[in-house]
Coordinates of N, CA and C in Angstrom, one line a residue:
Chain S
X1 N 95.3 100.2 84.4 CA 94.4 100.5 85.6 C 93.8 101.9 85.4
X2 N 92.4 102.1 86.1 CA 91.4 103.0 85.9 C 92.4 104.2 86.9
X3 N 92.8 105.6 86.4 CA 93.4 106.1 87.4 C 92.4 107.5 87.7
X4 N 92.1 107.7 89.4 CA 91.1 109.0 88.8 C 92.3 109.9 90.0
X5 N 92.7 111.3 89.5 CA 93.2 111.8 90.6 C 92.8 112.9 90.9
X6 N 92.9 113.3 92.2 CA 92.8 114.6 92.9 C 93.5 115.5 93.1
X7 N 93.4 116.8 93.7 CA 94.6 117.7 93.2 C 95.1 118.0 94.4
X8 N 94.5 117.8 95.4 CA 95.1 117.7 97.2 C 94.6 116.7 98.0
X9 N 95.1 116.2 99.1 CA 95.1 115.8 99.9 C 94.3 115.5 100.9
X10 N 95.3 117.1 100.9 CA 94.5 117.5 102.8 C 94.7 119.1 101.8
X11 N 93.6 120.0 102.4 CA 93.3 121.4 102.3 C 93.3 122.6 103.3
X12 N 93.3 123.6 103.4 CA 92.7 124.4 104.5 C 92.0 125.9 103.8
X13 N 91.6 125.9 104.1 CA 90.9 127.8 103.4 C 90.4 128.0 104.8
X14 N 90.1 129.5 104.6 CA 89.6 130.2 105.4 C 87.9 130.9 104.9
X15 N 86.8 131.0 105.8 CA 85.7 131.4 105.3 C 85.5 132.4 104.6
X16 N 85.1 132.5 103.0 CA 85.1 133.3 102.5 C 85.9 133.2 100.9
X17 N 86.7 132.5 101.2 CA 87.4 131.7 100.3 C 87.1 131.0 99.4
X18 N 87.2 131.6 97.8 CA 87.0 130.4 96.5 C 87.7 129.7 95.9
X19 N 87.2 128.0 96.3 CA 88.5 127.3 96.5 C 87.8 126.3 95.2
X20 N 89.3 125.6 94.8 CA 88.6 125.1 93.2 C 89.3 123.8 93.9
X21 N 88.8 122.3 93.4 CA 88.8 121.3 93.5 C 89.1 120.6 92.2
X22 N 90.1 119.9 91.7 CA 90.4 119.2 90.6 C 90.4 117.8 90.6
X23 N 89.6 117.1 89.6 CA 89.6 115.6 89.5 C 90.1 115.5 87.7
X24 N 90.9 114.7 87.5 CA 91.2 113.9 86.4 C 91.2 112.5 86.3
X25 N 91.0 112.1 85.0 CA 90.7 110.6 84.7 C 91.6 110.7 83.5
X26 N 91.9 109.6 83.8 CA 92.6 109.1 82.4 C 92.4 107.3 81.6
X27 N 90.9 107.7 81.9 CA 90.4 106.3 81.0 C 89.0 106.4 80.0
X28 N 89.6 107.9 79.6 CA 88.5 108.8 78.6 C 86.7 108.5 79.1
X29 N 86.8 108.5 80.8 CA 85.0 108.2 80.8 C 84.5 109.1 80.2
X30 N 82.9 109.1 80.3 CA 81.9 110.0 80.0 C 81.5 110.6 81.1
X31 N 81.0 109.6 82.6 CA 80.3 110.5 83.1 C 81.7 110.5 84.3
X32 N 81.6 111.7 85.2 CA 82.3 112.0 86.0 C 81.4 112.5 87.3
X33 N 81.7 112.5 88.6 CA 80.7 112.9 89.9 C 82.0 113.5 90.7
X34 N 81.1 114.2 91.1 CA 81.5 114.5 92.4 C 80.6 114.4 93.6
X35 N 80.7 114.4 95.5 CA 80.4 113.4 96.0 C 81.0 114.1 97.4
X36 N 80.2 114.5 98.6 CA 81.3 114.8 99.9 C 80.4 113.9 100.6
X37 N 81.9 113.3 101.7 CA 80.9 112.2 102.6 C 81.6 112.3 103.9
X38 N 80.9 112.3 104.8 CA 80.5 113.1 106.0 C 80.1 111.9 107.3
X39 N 80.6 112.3 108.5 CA 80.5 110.7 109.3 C 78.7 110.9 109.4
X40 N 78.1 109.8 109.1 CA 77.0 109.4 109.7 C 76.2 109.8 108.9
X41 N 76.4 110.7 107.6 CA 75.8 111.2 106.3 C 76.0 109.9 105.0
X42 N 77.0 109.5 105.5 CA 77.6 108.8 104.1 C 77.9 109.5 102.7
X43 N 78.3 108.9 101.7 CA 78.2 109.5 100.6 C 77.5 110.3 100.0
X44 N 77.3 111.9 99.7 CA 76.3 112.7 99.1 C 76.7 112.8 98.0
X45 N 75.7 113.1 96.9 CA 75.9 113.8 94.9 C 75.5 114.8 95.3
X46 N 76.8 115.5 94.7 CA 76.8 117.3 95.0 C 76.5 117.6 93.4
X47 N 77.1 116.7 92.1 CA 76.9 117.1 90.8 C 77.7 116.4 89.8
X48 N 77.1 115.8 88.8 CA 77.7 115.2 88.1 C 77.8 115.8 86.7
X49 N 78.2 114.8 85.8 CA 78.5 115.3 84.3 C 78.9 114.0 83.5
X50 N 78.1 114.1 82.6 CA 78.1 113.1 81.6 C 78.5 113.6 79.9
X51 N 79.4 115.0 79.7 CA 79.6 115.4 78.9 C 80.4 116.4 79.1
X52 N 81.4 116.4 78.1 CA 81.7 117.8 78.0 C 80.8 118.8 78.2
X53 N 81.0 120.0 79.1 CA 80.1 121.3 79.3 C 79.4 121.4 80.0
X54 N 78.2 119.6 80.0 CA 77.1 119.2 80.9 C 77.3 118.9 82.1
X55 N 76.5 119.6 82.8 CA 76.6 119.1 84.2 C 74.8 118.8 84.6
X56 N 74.7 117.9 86.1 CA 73.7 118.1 86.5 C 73.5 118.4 88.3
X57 N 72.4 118.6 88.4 CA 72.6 119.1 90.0 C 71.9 117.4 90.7
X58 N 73.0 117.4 91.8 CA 72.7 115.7 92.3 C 71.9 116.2 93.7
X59 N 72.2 115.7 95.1 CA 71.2 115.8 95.9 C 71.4 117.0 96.7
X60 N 72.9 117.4 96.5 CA 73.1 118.6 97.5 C 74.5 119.7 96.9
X61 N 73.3 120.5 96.2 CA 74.3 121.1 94.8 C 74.7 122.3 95.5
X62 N 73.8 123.1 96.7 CA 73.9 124.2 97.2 C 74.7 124.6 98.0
X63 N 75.7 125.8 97.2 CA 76.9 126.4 97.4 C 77.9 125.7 96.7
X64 N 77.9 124.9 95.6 CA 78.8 124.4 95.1 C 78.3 125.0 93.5
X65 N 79.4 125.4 92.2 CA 79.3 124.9 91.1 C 80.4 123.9 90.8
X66 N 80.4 123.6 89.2 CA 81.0 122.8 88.5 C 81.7 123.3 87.4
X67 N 82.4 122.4 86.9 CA 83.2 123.5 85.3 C 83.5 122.4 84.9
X68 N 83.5 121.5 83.6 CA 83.9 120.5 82.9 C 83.9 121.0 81.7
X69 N 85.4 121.7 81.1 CA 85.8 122.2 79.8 C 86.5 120.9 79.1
X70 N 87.0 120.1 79.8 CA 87.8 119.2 79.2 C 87.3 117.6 79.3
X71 N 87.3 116.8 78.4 CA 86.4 115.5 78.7 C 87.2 114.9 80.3
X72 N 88.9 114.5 80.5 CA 89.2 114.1 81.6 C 89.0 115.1 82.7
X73 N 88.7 116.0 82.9 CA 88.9 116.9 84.1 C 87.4 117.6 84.5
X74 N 87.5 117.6 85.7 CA 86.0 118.1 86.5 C 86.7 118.4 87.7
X75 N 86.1 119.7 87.7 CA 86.2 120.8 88.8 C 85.5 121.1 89.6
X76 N 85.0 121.0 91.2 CA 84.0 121.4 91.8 C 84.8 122.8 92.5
X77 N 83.6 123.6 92.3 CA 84.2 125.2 93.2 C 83.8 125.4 94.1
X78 N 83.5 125.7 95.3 CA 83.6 126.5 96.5 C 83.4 128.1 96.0
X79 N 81.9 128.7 95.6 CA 81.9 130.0 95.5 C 83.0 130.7 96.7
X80 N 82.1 130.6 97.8 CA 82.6 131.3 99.1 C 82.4 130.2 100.6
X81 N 83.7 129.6 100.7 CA 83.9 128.5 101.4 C 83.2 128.7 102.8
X82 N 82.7 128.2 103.4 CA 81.5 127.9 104.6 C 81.6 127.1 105.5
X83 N 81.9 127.0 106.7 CA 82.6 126.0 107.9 C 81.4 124.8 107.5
X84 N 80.6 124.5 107.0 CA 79.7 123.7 107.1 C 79.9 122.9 105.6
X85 N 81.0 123.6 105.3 CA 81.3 122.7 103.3 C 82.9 121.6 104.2
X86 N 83.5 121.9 105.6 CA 84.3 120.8 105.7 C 83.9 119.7 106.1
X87 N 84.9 118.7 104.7 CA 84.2 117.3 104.7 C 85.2 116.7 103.8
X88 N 84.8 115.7 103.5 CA 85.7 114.6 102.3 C 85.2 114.7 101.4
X89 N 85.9 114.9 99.9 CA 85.6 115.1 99.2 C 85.8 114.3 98.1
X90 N 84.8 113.4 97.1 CA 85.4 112.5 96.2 C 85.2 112.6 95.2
X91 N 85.7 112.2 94.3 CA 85.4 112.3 92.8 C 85.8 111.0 92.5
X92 N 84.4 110.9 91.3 CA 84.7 109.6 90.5 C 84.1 109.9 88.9
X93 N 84.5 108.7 88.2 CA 84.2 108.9 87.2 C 83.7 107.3 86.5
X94 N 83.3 106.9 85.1 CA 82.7 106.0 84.8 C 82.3 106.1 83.4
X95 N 82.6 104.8 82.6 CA 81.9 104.9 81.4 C 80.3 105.4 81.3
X96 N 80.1 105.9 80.2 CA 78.0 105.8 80.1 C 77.4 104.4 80.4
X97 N 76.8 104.1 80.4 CA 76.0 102.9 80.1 C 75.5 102.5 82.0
X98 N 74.5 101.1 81.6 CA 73.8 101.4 83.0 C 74.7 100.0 83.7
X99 N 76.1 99.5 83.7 CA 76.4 98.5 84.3 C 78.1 98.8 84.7
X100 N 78.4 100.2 83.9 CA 79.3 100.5 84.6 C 79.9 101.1 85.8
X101 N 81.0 100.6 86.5 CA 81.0 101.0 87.9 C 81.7 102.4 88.1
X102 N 81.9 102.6 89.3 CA 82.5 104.3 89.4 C 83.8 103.9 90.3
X103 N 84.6 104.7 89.4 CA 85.9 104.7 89.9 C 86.3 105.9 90.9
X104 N 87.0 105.6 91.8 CA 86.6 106.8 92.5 C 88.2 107.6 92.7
X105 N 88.7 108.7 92.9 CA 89.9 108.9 93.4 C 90.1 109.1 95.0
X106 N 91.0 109.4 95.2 CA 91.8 109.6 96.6 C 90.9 110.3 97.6
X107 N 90.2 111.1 97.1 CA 89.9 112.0 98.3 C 90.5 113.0 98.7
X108 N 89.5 114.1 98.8 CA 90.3 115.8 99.6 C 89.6 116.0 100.5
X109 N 90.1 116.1 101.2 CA 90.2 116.4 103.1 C 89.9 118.1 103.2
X110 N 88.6 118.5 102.9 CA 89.0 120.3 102.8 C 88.6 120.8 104.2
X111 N 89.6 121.6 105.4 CA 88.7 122.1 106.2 C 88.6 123.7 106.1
X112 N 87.7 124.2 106.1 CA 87.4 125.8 106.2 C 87.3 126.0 107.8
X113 N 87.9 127.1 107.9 CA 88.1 127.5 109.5 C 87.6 129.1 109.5
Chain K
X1 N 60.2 109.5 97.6 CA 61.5 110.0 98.2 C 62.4 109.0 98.0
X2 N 63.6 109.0 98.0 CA 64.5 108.2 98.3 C 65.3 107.5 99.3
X3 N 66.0 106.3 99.5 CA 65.9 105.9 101.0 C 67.0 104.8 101.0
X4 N 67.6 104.7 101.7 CA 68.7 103.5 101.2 C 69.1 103.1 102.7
X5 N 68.7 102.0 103.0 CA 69.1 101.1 104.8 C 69.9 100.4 104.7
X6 N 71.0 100.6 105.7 CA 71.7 98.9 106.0 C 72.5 99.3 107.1
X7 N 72.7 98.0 108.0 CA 72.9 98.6 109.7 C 74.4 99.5 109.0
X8 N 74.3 100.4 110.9 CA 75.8 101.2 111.0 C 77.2 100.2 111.0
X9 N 76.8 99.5 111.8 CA 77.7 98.6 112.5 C 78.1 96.9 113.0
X10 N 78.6 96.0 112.3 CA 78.5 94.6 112.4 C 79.8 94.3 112.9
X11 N 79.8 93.0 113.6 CA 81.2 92.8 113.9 C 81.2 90.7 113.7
X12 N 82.1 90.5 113.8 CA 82.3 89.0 113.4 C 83.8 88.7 113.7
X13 N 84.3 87.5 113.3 CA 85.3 86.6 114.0 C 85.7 85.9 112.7
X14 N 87.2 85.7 112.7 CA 87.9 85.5 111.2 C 87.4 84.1 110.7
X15 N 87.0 83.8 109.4 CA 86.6 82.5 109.4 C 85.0 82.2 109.5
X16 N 84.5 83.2 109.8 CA 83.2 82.9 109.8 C 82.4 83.7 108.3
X17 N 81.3 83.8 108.5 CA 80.3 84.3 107.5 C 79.5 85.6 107.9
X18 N 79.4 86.5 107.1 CA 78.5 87.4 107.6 C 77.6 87.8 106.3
X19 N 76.4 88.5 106.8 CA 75.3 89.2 105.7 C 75.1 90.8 106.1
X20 N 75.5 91.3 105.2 CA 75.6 92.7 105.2 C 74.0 92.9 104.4
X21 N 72.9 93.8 104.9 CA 71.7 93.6 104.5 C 71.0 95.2 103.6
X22 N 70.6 95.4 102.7 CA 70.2 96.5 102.6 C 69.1 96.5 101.9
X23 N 68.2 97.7 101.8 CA 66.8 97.9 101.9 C 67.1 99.4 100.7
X24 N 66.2 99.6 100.3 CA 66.1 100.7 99.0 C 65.2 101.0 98.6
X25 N 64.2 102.2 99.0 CA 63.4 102.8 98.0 C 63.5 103.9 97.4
X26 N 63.7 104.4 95.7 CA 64.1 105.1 95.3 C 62.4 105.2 94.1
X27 N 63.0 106.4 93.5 CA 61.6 106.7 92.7 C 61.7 105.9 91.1
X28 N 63.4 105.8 91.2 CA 63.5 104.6 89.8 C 64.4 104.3 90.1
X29 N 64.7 102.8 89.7 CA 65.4 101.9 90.1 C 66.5 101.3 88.7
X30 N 67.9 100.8 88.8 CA 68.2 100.3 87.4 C 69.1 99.4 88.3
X31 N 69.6 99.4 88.8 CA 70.6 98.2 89.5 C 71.5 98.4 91.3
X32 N 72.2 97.5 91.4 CA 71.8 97.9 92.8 C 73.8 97.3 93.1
X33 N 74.6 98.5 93.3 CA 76.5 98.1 93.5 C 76.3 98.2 95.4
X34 N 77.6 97.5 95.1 CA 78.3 96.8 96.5 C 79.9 97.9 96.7
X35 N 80.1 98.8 97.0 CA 81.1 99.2 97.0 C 82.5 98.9 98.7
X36 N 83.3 98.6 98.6 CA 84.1 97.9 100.0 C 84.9 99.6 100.2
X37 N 85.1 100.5 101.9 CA 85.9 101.3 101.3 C 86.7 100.9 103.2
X38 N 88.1 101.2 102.9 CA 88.9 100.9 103.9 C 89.3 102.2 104.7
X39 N 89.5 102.3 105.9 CA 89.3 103.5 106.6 C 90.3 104.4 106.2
X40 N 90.1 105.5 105.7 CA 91.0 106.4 104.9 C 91.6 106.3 103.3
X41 N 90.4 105.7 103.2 CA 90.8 105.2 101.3 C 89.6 105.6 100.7
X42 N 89.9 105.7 99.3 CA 88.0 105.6 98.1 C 87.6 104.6 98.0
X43 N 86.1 104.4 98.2 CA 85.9 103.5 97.9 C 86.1 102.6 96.7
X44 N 86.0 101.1 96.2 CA 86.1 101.0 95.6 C 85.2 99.6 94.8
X45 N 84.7 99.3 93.9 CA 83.8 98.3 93.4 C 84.2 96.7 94.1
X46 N 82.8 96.5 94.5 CA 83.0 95.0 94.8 C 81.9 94.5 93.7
X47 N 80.6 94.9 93.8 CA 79.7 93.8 92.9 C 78.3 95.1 92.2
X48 N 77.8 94.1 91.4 CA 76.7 95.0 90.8 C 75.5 94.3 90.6
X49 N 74.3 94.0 90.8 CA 73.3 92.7 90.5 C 72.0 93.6 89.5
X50 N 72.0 93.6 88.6 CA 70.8 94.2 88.0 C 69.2 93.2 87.8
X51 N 69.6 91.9 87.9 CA 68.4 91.1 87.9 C 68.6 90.4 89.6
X52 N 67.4 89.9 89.6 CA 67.1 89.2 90.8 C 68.1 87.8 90.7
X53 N 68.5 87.2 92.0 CA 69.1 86.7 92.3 C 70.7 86.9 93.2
X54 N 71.5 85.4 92.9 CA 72.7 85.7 93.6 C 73.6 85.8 92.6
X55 N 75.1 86.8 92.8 CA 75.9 87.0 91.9 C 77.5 86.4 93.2
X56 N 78.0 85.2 92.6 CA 79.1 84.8 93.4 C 80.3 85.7 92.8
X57 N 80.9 86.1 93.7 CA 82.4 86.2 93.1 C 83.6 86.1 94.2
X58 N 84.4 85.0 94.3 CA 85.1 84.7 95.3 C 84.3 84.3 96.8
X59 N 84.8 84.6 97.7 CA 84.4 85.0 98.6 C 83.0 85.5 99.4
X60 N 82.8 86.8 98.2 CA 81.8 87.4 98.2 C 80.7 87.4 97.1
X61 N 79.5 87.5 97.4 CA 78.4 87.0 97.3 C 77.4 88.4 97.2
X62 N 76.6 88.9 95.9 CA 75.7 89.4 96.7 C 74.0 89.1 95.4
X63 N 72.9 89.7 96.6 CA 71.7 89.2 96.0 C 71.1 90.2 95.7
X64 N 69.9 90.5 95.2 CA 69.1 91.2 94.5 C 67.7 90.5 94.6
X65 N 66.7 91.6 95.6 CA 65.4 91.5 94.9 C 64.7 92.7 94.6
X66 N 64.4 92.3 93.1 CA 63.7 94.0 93.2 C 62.7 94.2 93.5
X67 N 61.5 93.0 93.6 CA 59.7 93.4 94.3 C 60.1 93.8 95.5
X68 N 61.4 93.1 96.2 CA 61.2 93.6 97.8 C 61.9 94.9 97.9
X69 N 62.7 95.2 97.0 CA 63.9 96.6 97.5 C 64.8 95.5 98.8
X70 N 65.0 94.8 98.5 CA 66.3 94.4 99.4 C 67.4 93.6 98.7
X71 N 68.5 93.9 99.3 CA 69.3 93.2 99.0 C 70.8 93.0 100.1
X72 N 71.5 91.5 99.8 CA 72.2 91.5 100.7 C 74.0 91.1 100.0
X73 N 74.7 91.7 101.3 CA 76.3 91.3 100.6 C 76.6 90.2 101.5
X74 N 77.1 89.1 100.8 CA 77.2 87.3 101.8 C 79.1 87.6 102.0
X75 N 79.6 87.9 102.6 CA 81.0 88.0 102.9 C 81.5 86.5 104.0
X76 N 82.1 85.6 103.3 CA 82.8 84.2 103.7 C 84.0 84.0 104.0
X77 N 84.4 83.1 105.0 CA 85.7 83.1 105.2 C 86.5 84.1 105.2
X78 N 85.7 84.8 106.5 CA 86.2 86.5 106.8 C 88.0 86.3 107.1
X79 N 88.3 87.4 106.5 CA 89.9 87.4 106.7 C 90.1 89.1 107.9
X80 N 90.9 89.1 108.7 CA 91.2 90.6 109.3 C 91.0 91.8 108.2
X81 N 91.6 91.5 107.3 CA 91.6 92.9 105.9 C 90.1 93.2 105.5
X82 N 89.0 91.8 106.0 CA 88.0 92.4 105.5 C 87.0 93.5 106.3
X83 N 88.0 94.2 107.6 CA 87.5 94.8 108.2 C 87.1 96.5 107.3
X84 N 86.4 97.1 107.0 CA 86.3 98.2 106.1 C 84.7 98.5 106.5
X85 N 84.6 99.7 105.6 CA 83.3 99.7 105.6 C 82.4 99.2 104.3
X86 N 81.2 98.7 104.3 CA 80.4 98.3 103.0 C 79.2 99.3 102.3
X87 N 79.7 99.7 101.5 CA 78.3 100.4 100.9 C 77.7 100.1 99.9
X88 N 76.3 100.2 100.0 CA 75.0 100.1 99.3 C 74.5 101.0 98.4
X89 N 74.4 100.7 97.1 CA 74.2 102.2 96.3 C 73.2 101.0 95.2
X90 N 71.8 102.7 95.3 CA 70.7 102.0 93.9 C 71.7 103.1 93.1
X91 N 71.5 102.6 91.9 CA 71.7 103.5 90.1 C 70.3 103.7 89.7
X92 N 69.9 105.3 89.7 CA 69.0 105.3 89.0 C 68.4 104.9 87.7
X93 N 67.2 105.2 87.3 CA 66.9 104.2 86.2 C 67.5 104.9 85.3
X94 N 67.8 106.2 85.2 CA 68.4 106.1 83.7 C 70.6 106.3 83.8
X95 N 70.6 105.5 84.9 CA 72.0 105.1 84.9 C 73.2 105.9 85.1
X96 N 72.6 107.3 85.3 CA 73.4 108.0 85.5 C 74.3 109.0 86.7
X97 N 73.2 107.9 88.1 CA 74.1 108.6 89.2 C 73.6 107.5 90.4
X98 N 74.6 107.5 91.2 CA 74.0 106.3 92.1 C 73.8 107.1 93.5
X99 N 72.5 106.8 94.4 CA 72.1 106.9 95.9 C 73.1 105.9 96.5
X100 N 73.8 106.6 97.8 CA 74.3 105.7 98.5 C 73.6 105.4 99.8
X101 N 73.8 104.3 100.4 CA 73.7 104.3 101.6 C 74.2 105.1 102.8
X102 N 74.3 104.3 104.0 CA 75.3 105.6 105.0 C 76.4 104.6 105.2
X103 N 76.2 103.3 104.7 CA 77.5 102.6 104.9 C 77.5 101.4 106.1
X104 N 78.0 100.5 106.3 CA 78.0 99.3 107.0 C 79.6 98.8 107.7
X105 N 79.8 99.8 109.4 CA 81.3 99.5 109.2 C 81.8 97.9 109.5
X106 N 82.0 97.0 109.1 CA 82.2 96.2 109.8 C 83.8 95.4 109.9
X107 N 83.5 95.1 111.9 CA 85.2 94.5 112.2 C 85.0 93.3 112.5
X108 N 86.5 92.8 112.0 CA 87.1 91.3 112.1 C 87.5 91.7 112.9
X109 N 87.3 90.0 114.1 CA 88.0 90.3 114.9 C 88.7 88.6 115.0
X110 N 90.1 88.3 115.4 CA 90.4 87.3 115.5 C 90.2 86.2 116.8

């Protein structure tokens, strides 16, 4: 089974705070996403990566980077955490090609207060 | 711009049939997933239709047109569990990230 995991749960930071977000796969994909979804927003692309090192900016990249040093692992950061960045947070990942699907993990619950 | 429709909210009765409906205009198009997600869970894959037409699997059913930008999920012999929400997602054309919808909650009710 496709396993993608996250590195918390549930979160809390305080504003001002650089908070690092961890997603792992362990079914050697290529591309990996990250993804916050928000009631009545639905699912957003904050940034994806289809490579080691590569990243790209998806629809709502601002105030977030990325870090993908390792093919299974993708990081989204929180320069300086912002009551307006709490939300659900997902990460998925996926072979290349145009018919494979995205697997997604668990979900982080981050709230900034 | 990009744009992705399908109601907030459907409700239905165990045993019956329902059509989850969505609408999509995007600036490039490559295929068009069905994702099911259950309240407090990831979502997770139900179907994918890259050519026009219907794609059965079980239960569930979904179709693809791409002159119109629409497309629908045919959900049968509703069970309680199939209460969740349904999302709509185009894959851009060059395959590398998908638009979602805002999602389609819908409840079984017995």
């Amino acid at each position: 089974d496709v396993k993608v995991t996250q590195s918390s749960r549930y979160l809390v930071k305080r504003t001002g705070e650089k908070v690092f977000l961890e997603c792992v796969q362990d079914m050697d994909h290529e591309n990996m996403f990250w993804y916050r979804q928000d009631p009545g927003l639905g699912l957003r692309l904050i940034y994806f990566s289809y490579d080691v090192k590569m990243k790209e900016k998806g629809d709502i990249p601002e105030g977030y980077s990325v870090s993908r040093e390792k093919k299974e692992r993708f990081s989204l950061i929180l320069e300086s955490a912002s009551t307006n960045q709490t939300s659900m947070y997902l990460c998925a990942s996926s072979n290349a090609g145009l018919s494979y699907e995205q697997y997604f993990g668990p979900g982080t619950r981050l709230t900034v207060t | 711009g990009q744009n992705i429709d399908q109601p907030t909210e459907m409700t239905a009765t165990e045993g019956a049939i329902v059509q989850i409906n969505c609408t999509y205009q995007t600036s490039g198009f490559n295929g068009l997933f069905w994702y099911q997600q259950h309240a407090g869970e990831a979502p997770t894959f139900l179907s994918y239709n890259v050519l026009d037409g219907l794609e059965e699997k079980g239960r569930f059913s979904s179709f693809l047109s791409r002159s119109k930008g629409y497309s629908y999920l045919l959900l049968k012999e509703l069970q309680m569990k199939d209460s969740a929400s349904y999302l709509c997602a185009a894959q851009n054309q060059a395959g590398t990230a998908l638009i979602f919808g805002k999602g389609t909650t819908l409840s079984v009710s017995s």
